[in-house]
CSV table of N, CA, C and O in Angstrom, one decimal:
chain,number,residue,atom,x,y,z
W,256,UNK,N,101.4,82.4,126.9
W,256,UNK,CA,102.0,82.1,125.6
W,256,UNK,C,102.5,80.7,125.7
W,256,UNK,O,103.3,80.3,126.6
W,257,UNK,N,102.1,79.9,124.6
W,257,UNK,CA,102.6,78.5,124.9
W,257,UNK,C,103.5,78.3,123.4
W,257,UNK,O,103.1,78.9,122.4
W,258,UNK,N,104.7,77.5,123.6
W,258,UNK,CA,105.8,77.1,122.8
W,258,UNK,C,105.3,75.3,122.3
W,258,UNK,O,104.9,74.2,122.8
W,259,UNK,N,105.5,75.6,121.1
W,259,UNK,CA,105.2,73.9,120.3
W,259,UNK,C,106.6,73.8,119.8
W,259,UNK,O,106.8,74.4,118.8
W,260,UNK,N,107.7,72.9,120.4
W,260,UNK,CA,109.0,73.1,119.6
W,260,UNK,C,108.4,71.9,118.4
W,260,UNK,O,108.6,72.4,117.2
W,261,UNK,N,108.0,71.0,118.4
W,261,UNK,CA,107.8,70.2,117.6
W,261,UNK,C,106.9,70.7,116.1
W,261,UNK,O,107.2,70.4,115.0
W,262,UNK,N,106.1,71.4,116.3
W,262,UNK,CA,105.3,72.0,115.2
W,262,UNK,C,105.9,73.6,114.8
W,262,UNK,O,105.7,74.1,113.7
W,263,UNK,N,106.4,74.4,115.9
W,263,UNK,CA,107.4,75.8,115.4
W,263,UNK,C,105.8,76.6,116.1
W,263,UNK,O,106.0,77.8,116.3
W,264,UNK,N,105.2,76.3,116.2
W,264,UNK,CA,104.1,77.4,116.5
W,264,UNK,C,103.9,78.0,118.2
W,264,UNK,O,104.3,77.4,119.1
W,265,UNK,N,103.2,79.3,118.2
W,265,UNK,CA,103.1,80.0,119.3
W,265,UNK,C,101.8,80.4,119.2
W,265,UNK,O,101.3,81.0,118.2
W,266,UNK,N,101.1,80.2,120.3
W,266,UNK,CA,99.9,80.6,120.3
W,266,UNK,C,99.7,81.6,121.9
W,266,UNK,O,100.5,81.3,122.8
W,267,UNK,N,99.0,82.5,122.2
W,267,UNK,CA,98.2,83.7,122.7
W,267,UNK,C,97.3,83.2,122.9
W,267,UNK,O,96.9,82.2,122.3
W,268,UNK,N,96.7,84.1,123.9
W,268,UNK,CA,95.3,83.9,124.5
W,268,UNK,C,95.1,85.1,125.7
W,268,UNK,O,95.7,85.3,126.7
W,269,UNK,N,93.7,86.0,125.1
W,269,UNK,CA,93.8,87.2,125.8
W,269,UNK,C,92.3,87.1,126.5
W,269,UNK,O,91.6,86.3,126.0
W,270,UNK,N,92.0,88.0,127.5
W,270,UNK,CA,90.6,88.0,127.9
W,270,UNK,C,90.3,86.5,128.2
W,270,UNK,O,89.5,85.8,127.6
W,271,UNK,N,91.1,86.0,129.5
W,271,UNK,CA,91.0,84.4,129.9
W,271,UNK,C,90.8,83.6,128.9
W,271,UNK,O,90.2,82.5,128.9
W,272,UNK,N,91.3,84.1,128.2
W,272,UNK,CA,91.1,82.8,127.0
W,272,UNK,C,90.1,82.7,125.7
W,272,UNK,O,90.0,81.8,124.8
W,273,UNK,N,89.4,84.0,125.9
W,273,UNK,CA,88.2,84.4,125.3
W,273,UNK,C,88.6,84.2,123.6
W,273,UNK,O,87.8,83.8,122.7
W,274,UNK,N,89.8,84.7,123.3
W,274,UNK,CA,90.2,84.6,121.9
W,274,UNK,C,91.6,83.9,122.0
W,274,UNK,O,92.2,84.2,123.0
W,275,UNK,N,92.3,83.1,121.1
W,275,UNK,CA,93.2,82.5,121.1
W,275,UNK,C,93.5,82.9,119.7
W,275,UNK,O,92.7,83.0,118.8
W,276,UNK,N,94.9,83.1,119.6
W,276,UNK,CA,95.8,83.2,118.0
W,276,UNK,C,97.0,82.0,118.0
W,276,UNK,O,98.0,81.9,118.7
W,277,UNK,N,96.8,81.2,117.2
W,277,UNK,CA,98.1,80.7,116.2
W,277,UNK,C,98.8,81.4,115.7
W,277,UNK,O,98.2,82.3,115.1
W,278,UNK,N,100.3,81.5,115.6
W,278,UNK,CA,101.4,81.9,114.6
W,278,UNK,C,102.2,80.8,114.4
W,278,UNK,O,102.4,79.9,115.3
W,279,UNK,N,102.6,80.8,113.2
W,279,UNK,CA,103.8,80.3,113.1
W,279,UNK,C,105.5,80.4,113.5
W,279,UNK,O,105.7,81.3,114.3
W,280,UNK,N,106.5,80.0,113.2
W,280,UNK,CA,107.8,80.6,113.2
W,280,UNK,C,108.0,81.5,112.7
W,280,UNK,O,108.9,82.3,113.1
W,281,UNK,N,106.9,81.8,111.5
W,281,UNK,CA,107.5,82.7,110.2
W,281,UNK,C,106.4,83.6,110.3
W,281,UNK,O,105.9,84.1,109.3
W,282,UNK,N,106.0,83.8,111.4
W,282,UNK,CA,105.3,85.2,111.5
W,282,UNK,C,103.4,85.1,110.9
W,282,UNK,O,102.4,85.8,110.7
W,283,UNK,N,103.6,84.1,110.8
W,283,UNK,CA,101.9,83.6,109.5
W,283,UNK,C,100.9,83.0,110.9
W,283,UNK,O,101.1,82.2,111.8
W,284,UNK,N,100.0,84.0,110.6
W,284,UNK,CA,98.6,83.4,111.3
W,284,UNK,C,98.0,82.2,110.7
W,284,UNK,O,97.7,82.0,109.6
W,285,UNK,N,97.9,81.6,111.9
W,285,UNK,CA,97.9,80.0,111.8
W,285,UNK,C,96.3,79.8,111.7
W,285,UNK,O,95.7,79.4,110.7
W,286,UNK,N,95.5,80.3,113.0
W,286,UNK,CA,94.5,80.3,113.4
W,286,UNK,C,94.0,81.6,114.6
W,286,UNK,O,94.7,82.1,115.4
W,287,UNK,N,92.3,82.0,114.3
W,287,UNK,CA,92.2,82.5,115.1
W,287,UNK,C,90.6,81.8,116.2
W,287,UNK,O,89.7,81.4,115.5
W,288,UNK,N,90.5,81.7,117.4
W,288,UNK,CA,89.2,81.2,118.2
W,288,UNK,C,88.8,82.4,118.6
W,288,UNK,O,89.5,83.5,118.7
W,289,UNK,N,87.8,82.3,118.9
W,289,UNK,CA,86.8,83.5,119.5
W,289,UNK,C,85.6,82.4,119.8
W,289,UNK,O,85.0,81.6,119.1
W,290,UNK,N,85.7,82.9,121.5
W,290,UNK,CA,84.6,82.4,122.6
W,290,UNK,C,83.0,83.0,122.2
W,290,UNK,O,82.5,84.0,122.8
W,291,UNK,N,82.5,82.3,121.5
W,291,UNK,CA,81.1,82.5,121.0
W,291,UNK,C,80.6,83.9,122.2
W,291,UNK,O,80.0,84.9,121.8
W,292,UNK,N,81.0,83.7,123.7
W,292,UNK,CA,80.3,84.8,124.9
W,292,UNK,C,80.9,86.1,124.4
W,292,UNK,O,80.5,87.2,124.6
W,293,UNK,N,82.2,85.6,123.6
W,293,UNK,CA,82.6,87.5,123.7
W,293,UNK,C,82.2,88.1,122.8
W,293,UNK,O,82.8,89.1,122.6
W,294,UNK,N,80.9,87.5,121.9
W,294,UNK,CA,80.2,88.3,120.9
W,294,UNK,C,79.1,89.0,121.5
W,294,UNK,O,78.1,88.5,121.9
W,295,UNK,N,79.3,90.3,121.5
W,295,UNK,CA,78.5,91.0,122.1
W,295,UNK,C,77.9,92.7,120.9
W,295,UNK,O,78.2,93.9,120.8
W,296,UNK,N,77.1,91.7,120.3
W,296,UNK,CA,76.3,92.6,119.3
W,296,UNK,C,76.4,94.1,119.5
W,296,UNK,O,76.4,94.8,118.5
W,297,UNK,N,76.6,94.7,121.1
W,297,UNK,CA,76.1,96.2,121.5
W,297,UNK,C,77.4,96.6,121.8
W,297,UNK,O,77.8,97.7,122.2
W,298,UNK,N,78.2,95.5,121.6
W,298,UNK,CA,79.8,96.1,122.2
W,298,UNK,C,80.7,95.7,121.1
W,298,UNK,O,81.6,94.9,121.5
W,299,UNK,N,80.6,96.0,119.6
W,299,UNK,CA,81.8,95.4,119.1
W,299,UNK,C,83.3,95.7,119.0
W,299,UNK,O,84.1,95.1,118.4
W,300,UNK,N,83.5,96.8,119.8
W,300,UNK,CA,84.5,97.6,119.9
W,300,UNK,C,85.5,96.8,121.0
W,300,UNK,O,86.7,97.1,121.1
W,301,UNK,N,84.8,95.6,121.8
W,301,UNK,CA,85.6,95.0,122.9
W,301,UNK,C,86.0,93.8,122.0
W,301,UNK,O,86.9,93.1,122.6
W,302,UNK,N,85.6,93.4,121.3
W,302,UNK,CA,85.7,92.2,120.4
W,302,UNK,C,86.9,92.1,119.3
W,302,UNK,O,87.6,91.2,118.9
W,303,UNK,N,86.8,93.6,119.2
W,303,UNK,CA,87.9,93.8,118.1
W,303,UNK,C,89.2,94.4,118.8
W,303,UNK,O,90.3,94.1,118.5
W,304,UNK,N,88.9,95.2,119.9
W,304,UNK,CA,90.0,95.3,121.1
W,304,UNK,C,90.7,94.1,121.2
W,304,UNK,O,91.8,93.9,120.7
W,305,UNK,N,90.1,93.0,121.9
W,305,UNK,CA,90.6,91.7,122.2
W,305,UNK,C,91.2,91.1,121.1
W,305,UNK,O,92.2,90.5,121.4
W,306,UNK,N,90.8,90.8,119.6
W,306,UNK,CA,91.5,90.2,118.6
W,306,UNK,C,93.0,91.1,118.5
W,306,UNK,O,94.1,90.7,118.4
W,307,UNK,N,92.8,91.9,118.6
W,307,UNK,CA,93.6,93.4,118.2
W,307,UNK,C,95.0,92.8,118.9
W,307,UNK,O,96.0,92.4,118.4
W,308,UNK,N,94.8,92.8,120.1
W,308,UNK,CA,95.7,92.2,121.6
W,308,UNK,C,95.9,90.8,121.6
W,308,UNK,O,96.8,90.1,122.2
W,309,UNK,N,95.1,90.4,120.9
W,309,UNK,CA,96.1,88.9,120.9
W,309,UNK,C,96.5,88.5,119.6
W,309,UNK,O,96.8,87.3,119.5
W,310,UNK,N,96.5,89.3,118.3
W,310,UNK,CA,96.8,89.3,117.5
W,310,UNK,C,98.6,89.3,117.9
W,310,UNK,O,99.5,88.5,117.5
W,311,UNK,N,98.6,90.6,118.7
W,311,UNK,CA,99.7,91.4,118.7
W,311,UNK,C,100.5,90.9,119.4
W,311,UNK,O,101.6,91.0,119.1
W,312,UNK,N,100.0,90.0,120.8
W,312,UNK,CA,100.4,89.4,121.9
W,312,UNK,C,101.4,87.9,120.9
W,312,UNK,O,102.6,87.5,121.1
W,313,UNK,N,100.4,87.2,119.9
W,313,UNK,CA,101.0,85.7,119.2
W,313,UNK,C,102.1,86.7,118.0
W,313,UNK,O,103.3,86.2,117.8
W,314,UNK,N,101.8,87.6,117.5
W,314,UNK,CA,102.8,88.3,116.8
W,314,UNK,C,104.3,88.7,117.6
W,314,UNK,O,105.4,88.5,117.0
W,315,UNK,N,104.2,89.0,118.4
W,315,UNK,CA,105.4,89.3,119.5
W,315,UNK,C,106.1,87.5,119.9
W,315,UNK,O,107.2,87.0,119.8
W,316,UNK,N,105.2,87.1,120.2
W,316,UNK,CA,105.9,85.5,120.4
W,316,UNK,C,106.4,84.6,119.3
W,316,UNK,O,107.2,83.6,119.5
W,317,UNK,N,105.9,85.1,117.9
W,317,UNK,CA,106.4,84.5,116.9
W,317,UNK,C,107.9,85.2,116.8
W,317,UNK,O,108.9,84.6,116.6
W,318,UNK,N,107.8,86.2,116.9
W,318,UNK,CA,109.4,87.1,117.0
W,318,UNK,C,110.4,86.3,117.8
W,318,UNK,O,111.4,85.7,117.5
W,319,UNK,N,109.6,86.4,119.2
W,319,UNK,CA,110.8,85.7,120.3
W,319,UNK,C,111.1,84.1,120.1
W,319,UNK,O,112.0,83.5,120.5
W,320,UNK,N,110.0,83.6,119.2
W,320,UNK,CA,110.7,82.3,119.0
W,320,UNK,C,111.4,82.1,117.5
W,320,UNK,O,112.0,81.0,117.3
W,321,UNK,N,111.5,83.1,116.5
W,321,UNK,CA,112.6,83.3,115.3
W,321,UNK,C,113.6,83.7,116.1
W,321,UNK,O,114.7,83.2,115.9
W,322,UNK,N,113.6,84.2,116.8
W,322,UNK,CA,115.1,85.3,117.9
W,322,UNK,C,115.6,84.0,118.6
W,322,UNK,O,116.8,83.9,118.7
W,323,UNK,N,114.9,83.0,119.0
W,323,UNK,CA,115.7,82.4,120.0
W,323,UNK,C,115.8,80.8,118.8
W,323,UNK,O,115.9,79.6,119.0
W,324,UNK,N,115.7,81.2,118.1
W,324,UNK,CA,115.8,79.7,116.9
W,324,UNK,C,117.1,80.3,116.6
W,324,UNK,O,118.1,79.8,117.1
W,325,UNK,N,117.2,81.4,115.8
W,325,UNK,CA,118.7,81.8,115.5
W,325,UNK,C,119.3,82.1,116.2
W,325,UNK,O,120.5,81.9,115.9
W,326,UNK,N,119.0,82.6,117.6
W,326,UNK,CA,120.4,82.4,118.5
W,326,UNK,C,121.1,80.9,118.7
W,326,UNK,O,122.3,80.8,118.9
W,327,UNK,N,120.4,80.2,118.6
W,327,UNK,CA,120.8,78.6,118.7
W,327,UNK,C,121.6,78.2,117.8
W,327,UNK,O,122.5,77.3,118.0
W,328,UNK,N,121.2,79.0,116.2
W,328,UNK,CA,122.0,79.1,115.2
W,328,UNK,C,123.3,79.4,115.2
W,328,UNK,O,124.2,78.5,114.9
W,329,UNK,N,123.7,80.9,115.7
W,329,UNK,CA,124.5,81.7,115.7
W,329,UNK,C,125.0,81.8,116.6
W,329,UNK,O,125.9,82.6,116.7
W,330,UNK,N,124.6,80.9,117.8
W,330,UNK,CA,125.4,81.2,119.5
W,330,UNK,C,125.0,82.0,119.8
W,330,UNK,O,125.1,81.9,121.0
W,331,UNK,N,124.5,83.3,119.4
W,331,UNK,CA,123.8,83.9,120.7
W,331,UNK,C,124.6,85.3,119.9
W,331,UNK,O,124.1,86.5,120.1
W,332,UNK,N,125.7,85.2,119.0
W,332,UNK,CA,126.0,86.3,118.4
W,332,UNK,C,125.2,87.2,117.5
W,332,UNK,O,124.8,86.7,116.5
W,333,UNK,N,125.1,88.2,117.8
W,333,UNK,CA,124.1,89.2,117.1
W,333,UNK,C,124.9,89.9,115.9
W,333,UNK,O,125.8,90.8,116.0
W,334,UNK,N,124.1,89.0,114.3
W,334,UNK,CA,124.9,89.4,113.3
W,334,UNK,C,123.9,90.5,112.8
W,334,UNK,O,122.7,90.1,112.5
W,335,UNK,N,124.2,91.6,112.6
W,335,UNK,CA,123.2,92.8,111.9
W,335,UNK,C,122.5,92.3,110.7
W,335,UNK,O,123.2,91.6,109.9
W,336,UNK,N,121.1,92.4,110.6
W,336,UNK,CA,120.4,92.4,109.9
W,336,UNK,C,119.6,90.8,109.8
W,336,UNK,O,119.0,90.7,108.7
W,337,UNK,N,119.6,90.0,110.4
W,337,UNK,CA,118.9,88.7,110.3
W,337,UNK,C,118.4,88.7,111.6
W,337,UNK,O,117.7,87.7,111.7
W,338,UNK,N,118.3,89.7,113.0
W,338,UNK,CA,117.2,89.6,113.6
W,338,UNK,C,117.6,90.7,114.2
W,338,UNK,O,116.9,91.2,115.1
């Protein structure tokens, strides 16, 4: 998972790289790649596995980088209901 403090985004990459996801800060899919090789006509079930997983993988990182923007906010104090 790689951190862009300058643009707010987080991007994934599952299956060596085979598919890559964009998020934003704010949870919004930015972008998705898919490695022309992991199109496999006889297997779409591995294809959709892998978006599936790095959908979930850039969704998880977009959390931990809202979580650690507002701790920066807030010092680190955990006020109920904003994260």
């Amino acid at each position: 998972v790689l951190f862009r403090s300058g643009n707010e985004t987080v991007e994934a990459s599952v299956g060596g790289g085979v598919i890559t996801v964009v998020f934003n800060g704010h949870q919004v899919l930015q972008s998705i790649k898919i490695n022309p090789d992991a199109m496999d006509p006889a297997d779409p079930g591995m294809l959709e596995d892998l978006v599936l997983s790095a959908v979930n993988a850039g969704l998880e990182a977009a959390r931990n980088l809202a979580s650690e923007k507002m701790s920066a906010i807030t010092g680190g104090m955990k006020i109920p209901g904003l994260m």
